[in-house]
Short mmCIF file of C-alpha atoms in Angstrom, two decimals:
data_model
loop_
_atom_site.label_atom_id
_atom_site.label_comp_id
_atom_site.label_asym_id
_atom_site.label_seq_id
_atom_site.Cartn_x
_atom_site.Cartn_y
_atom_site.Cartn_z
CA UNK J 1 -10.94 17.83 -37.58
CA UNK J 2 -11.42 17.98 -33.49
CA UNK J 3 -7.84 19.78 -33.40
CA UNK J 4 -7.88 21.92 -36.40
CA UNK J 5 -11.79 23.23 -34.77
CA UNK J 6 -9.82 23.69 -31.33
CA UNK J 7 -6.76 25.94 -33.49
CA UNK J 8 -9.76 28.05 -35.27
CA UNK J 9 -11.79 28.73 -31.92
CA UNK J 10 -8.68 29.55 -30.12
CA UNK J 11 -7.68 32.57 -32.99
CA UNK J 12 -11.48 33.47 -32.92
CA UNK J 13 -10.90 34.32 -29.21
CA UNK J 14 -7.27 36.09 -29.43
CA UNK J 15 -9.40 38.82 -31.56
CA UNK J 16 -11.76 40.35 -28.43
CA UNK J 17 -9.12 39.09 -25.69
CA UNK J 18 -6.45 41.05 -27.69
CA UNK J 19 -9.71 43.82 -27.74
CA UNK J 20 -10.57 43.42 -23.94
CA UNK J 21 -7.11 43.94 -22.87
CA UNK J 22 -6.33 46.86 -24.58
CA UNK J 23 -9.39 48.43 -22.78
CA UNK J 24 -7.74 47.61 -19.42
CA UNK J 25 -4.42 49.13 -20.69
CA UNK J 26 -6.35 51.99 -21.20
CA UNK J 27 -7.69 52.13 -18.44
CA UNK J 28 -4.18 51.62 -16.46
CA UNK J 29 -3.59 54.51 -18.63
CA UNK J 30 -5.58 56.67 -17.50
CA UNK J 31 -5.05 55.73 -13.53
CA UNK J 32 -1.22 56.04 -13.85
CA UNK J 33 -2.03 59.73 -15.72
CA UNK J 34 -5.01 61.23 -13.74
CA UNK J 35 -2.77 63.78 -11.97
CA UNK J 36 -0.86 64.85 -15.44
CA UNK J 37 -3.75 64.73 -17.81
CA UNK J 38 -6.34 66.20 -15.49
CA UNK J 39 -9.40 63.66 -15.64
CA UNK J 40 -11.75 63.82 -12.80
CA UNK J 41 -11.65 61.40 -9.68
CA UNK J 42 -14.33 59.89 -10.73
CA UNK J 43 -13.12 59.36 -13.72
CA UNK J 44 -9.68 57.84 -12.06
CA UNK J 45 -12.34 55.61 -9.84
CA UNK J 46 -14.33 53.76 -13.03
CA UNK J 47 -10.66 52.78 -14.55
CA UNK J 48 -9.74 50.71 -11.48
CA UNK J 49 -11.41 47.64 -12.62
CA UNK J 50 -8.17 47.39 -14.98
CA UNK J 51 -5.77 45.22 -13.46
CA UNK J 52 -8.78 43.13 -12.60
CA UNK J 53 -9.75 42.80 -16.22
CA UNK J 54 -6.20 41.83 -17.05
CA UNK J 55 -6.06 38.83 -14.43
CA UNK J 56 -9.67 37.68 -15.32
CA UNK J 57 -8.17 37.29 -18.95
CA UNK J 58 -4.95 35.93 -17.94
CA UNK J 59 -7.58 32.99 -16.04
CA UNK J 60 -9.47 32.78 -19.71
CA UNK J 61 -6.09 32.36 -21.41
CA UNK J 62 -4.69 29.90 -19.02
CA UNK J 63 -7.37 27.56 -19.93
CA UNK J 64 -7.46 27.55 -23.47
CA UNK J 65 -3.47 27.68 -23.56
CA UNK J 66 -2.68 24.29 -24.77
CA UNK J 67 1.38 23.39 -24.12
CA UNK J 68 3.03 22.03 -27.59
CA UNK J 69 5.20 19.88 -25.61
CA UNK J 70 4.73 17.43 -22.22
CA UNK J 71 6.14 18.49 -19.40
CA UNK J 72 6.36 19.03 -15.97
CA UNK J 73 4.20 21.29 -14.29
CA UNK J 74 7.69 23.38 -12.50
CA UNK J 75 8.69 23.37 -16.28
CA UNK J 76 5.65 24.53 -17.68
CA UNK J 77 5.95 26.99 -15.30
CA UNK J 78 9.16 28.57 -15.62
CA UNK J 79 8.01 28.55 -19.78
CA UNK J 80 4.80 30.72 -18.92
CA UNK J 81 6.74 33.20 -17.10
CA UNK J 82 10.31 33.38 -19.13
CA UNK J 83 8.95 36.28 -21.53
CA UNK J 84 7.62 38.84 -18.40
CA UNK J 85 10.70 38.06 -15.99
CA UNK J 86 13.11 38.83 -18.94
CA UNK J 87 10.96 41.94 -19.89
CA UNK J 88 10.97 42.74 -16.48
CA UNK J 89 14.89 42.67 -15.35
CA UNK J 90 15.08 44.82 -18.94
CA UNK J 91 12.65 47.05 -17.12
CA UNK J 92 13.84 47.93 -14.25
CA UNK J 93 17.33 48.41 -15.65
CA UNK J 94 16.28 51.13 -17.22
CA UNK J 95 14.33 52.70 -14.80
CA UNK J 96 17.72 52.46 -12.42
CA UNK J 97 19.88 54.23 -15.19
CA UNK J 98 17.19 56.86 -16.04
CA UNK J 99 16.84 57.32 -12.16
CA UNK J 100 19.76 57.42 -10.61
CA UNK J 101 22.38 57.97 -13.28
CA UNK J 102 24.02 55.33 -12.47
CA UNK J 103 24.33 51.54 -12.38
CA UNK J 104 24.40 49.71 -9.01
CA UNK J 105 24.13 46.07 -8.20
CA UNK J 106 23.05 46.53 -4.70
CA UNK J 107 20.27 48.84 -5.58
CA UNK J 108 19.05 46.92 -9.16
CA UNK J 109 19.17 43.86 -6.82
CA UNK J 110 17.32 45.79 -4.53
CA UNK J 111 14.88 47.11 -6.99
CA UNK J 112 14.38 42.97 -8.90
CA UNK J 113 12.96 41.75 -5.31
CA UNK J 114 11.15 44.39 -3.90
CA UNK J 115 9.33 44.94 -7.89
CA UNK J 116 9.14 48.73 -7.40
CA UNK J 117 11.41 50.39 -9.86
CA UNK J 118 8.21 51.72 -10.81
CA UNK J 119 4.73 52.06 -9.60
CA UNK J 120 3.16 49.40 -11.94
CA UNK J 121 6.24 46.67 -11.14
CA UNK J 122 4.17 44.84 -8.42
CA UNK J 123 1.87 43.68 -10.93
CA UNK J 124 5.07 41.25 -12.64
CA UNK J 125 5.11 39.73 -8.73
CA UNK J 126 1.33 39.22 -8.56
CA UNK J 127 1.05 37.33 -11.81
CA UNK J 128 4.07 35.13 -11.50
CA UNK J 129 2.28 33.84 -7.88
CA UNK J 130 -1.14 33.98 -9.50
CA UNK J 131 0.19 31.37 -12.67
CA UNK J 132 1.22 29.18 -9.79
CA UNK J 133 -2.25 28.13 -10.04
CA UNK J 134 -2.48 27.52 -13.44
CA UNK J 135 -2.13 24.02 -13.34
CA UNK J 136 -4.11 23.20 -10.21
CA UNK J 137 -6.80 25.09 -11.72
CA UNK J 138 -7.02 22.83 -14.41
CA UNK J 139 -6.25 19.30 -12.75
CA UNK J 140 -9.30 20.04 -10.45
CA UNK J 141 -11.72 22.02 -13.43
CA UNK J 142 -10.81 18.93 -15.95
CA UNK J 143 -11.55 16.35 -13.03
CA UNK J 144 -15.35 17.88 -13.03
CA UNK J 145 -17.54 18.13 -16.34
CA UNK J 146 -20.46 20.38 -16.93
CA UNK J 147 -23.64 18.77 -15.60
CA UNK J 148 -25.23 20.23 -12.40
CA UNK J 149 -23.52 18.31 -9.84
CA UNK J 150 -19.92 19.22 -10.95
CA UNK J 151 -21.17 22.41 -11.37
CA UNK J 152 -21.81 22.35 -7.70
CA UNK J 153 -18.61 21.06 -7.01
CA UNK J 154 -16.82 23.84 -8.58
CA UNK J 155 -18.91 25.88 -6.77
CA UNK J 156 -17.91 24.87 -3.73
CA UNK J 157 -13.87 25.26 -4.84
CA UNK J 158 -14.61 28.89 -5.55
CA UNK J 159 -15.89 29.44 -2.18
CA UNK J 160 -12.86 27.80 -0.72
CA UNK J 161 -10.51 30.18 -2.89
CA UNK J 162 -13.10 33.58 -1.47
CA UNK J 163 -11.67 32.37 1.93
CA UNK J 164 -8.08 31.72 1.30
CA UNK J 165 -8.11 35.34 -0.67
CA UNK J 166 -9.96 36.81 2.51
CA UNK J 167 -6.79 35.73 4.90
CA UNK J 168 -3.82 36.76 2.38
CA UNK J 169 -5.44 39.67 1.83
CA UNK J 170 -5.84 41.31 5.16
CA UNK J 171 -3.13 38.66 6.73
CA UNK J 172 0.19 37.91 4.72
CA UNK J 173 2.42 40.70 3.11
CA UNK J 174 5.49 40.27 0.76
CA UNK J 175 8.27 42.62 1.35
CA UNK J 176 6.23 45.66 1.53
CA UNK J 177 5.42 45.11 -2.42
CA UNK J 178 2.29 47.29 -3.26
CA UNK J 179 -0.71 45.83 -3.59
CA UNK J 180 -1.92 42.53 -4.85
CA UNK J 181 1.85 41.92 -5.45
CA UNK J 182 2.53 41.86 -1.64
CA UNK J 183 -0.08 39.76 -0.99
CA UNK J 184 0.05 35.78 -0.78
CA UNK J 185 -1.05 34.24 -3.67
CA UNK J 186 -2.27 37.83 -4.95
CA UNK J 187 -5.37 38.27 -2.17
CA UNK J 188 -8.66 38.67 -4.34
CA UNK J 189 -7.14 38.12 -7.41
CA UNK J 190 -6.81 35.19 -7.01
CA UNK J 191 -10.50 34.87 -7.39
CA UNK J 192 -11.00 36.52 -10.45
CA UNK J 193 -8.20 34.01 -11.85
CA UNK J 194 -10.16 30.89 -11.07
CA UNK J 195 -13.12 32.99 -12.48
CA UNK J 196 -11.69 33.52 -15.98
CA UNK J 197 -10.73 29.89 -16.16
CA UNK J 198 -14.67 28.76 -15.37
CA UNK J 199 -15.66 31.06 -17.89
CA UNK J 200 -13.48 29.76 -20.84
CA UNK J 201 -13.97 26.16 -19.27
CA UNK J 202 -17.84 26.37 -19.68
CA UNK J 203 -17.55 28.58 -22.96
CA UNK J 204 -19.81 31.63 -22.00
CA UNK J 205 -18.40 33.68 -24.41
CA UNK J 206 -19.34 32.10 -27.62
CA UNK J 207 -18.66 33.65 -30.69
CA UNK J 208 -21.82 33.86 -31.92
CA UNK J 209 -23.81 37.08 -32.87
CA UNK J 210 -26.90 36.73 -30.92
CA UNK J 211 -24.80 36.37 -27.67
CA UNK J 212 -22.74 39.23 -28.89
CA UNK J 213 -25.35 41.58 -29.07
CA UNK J 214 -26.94 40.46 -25.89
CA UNK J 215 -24.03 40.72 -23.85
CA UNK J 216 -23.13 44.23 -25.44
CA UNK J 217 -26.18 45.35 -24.55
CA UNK J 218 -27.19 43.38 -21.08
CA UNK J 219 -23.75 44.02 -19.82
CA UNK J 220 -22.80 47.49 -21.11
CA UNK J 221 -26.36 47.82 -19.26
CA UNK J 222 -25.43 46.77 -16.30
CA UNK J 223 -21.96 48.22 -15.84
CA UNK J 224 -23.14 51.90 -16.31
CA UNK J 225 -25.92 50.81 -13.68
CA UNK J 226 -23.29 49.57 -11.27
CA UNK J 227 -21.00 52.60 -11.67
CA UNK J 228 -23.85 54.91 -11.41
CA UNK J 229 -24.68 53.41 -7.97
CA UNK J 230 -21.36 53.07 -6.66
CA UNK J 231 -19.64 56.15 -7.81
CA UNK J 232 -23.02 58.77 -7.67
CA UNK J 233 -21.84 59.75 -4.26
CA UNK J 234 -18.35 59.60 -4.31
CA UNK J 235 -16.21 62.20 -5.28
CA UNK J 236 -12.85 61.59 -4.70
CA UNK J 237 -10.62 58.25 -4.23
CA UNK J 238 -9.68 58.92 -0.55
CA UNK J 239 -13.54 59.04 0.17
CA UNK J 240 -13.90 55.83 -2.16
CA UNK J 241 -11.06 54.19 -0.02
CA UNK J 242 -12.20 56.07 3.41
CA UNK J 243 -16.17 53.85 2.49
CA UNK J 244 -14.14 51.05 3.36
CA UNK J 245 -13.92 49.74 -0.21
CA UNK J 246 -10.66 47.69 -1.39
CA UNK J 247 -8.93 48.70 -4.46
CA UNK J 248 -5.96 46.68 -4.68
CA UNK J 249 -6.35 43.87 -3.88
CA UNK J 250 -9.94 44.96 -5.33
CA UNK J 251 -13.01 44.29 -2.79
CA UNK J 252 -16.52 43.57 -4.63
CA UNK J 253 -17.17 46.86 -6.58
CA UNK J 254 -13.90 47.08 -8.41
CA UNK J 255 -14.23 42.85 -8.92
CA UNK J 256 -17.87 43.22 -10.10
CA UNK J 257 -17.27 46.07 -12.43
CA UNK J 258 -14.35 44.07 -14.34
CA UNK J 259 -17.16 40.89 -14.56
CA UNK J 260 -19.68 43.31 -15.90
CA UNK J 261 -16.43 44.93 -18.37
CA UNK J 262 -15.70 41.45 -19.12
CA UNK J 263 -18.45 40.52 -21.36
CA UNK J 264 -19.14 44.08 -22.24
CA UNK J 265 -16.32 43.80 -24.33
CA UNK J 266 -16.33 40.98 -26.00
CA UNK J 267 -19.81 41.25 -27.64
CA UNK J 268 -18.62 44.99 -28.41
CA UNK J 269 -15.37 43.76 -30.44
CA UNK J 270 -17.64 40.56 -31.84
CA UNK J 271 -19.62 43.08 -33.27
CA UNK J 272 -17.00 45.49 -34.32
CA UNK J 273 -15.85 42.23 -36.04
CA UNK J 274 -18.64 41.85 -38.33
CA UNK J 275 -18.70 45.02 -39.62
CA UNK J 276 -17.02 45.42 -42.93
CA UNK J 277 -16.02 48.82 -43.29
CA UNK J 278 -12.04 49.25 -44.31
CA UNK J 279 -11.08 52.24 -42.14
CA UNK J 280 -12.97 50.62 -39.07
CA UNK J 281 -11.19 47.28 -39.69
CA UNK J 282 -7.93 48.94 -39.67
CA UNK J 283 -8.63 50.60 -36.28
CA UNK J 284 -9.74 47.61 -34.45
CA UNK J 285 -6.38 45.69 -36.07
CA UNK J 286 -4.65 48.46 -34.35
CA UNK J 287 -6.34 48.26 -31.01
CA UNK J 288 -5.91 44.80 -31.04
CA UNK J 289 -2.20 44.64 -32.19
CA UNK J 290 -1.64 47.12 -28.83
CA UNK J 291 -3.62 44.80 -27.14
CA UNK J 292 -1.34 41.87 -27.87
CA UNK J 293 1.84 44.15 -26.75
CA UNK J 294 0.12 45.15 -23.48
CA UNK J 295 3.11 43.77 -20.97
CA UNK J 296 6.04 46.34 -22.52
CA UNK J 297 3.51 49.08 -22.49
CA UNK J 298 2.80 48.07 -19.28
CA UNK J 299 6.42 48.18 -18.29
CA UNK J 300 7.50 51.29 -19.91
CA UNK J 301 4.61 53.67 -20.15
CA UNK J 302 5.75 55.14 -17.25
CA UNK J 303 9.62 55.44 -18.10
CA UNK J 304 8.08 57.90 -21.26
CA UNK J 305 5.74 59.89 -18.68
CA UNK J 306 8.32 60.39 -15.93
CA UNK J 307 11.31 61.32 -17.91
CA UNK J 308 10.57 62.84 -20.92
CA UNK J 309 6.70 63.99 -21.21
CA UNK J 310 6.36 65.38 -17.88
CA UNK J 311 9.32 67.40 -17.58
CA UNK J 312 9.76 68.40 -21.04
CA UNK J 313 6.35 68.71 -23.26
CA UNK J 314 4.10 71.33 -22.18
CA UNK J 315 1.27 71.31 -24.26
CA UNK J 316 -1.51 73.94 -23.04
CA UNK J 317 -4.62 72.56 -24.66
CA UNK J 318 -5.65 69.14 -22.55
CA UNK J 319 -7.37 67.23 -25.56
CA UNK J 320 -4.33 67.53 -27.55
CA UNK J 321 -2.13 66.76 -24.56
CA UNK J 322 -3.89 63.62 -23.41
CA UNK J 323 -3.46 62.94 -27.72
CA UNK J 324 0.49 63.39 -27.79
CA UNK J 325 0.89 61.40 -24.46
CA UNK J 326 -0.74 58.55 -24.84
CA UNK J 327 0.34 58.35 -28.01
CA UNK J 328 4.19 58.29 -27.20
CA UNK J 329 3.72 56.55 -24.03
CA UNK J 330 2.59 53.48 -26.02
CA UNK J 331 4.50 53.87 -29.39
CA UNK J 332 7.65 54.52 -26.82
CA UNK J 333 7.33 51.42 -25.54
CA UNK J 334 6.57 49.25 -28.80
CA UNK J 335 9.79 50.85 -30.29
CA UNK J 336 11.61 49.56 -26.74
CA UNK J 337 9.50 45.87 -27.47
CA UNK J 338 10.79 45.98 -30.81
CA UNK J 339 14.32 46.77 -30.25
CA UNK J 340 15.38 44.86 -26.90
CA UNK J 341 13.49 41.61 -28.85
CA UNK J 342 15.59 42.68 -31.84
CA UNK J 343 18.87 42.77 -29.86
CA UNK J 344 17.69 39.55 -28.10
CA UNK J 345 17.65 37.87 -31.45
CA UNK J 346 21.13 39.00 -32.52
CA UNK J 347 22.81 38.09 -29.70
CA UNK J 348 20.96 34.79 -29.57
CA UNK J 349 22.25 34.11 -33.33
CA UNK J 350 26.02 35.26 -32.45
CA UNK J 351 25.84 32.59 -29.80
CA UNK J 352 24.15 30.38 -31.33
CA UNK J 353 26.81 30.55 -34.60
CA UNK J 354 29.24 30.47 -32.00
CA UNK J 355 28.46 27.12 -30.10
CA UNK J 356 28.31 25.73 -34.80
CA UNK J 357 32.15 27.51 -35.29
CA UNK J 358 33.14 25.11 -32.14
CA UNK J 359 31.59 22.23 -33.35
CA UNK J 360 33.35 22.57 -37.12
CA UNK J 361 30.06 23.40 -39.06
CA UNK J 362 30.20 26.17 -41.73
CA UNK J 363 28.15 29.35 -40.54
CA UNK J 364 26.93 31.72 -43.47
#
């Protein structure tokens, strides 16, 4: 009964994570298209808490990520990160071919270790060092319990990881790669990692629909408080940068504002969830499917902006443009999901009928 409660909790969640992360892919969205879809700076400024968003779910997901089989913790490993470091070699294939015309060993090589293919590459670098920690994480959070002392304990940890994320942030760099991808460990990432795994450890975001409402409205609250006295006076994201603030790795604001999104979100889609109305379910079961195909989209959005809307639509009214590219930017790349897993699968069966036909057994 334990186990089957553990199974139903665990779906329960995968509805406003799936939610919360399409919000940040929206928000990459908008970041990675402020110069083609004219939105303001300020605009561009509020969507930086994305990436931080993603990693403080990707800390929430670690811990409630139970492995179906025992094993190693280098083998669990190279299992967690299998799916993005196919998806990205796929990646940046393409990018090379759309590029340069051409296919090059030197310079795909080149392209696989330095992650920048494309702008958004760095991030495949900065989780596979941040699931490193995966299983540290949870040796040392399943060593403590709950009550106030351990509490203190893991208080104490996340101190520890503030100062090792202080040093590789403004001390250790990785090949040049941009941002919290060149950094050991991912700098201040890091942080928000550990973060997300205290949060799903001590279970403060119950789905219940008192909490729900309160953190919809506390947090939603507080966020537009926080950007309101952050952004007021800032008008541009060289002057944002220029105030000495860190964007990625993110310093305070842009780490605060995903802990304030956080919640936010997951009270709003709780609520959303309740509501019985067909033609808003089927929206949210759209946002959310997106949400659970965020890493090609991720990947690929770009590949659709650079190389085919950019240069070739030219759409004069902006609503209707932002419409148009969004909307192929992230059907493009569920059609790419789609068909490389599709491809993937057939070539996996040829093989796998192959290695039978050797053995003498019958294939169909």
């Amino acid at each position: 009964m334990v186990k089957k409660d553990k199974i139903m909790n665990a779906k329960k969640h995968l509805k406003w994570i799936d939610g919360t992360k399409f919000i940040a892919l929206m928000a990459v969205m908008i970041d990675h298209t402020a110069g083609v879809l004219r939105y303001s700076q300020r605009i561009q400024l509020i969507s930086f808490f994305s990436v931080s968003l993603f990693i403080l779910i990707s800390g929430i997901t670690a811990w409630i990520h139970e492995e179906k089989k025992q094993a190693s913790s280098l083998k669990k490993y190279g299992t967690s990160i299998k799916k993005i470091t196919y998806a990205y070699f796929g990646a940046t294939f393409f990018y090379q071919i759309f590029n340069h015309k051409f296919f090059d060993f030197s310079q795909y090589f080149y392209y696989i270790i330095h992650f920048n293919a494309s702008g958004p590459f760095y991030f495949v670098l900065l989780y596979l060092q941040i699931l490193i920690f995966r299983q540290p994480f949870k040796v040392i959070l399943r060593k403590f319990g709950s009550d106030k002392r351990e509490v203190f304990f893991e208080g104490i940890i996340l101190v520890i990881i503030i100062g090792i994320s202080h040093i590789t942030t403004f001390y250790t760099d990785i090949l040049g790669v941009y941002g919290g991808g060149g950094k050991l460990f991912g700098g201040t990432y890091l942080i928000l990692f550990y973060v997300g795994m205290l949060i799903a450890k001590h279970r403060l975001l119950e789905e219940t629909k008192t909490r729900a409402i309160g953190c919809t409205i506390v947090f939603g609250g507080l966020w537009f408080l926080w950007i309101y006295m952050n952004y007021k006076n800032i008008d541009s994201v060289d002057s944002f940068i220029s105030a000495g603030n860190l964007v990625n790795p993110p310093g305070m604001i842009i780490m605060l504002s995903a802990c304030l999104v956080l919640p936010f979100s997951f009270g709003l889609f709780e609520i959303l969830n309740q509501i019985r109305i067909s033609w808003l379910n089927r929206i949210i079961e759209g946002v959310c499917y997106v949400g659970r195909h965020t890493l090609y989209i991720f990947l690929y959005h770009n590949l659709f902006l650079e190389y085919f809307l950019s240069p070739y639509v030219m759409i004069e009214n902006i609503w209707l443009r932002r419409v148009v590219f969004l909307i192929v930017m992230i059907g493009g790349s569920l059609m790419v999901e789609k068909l490389l897993t599709r491809l993937a699968s057939m070539i996996k069966k040829l093989y796998d009928n192959g290695e039978l036909q050797e053995r003498g057994v019958e294939v169909e």
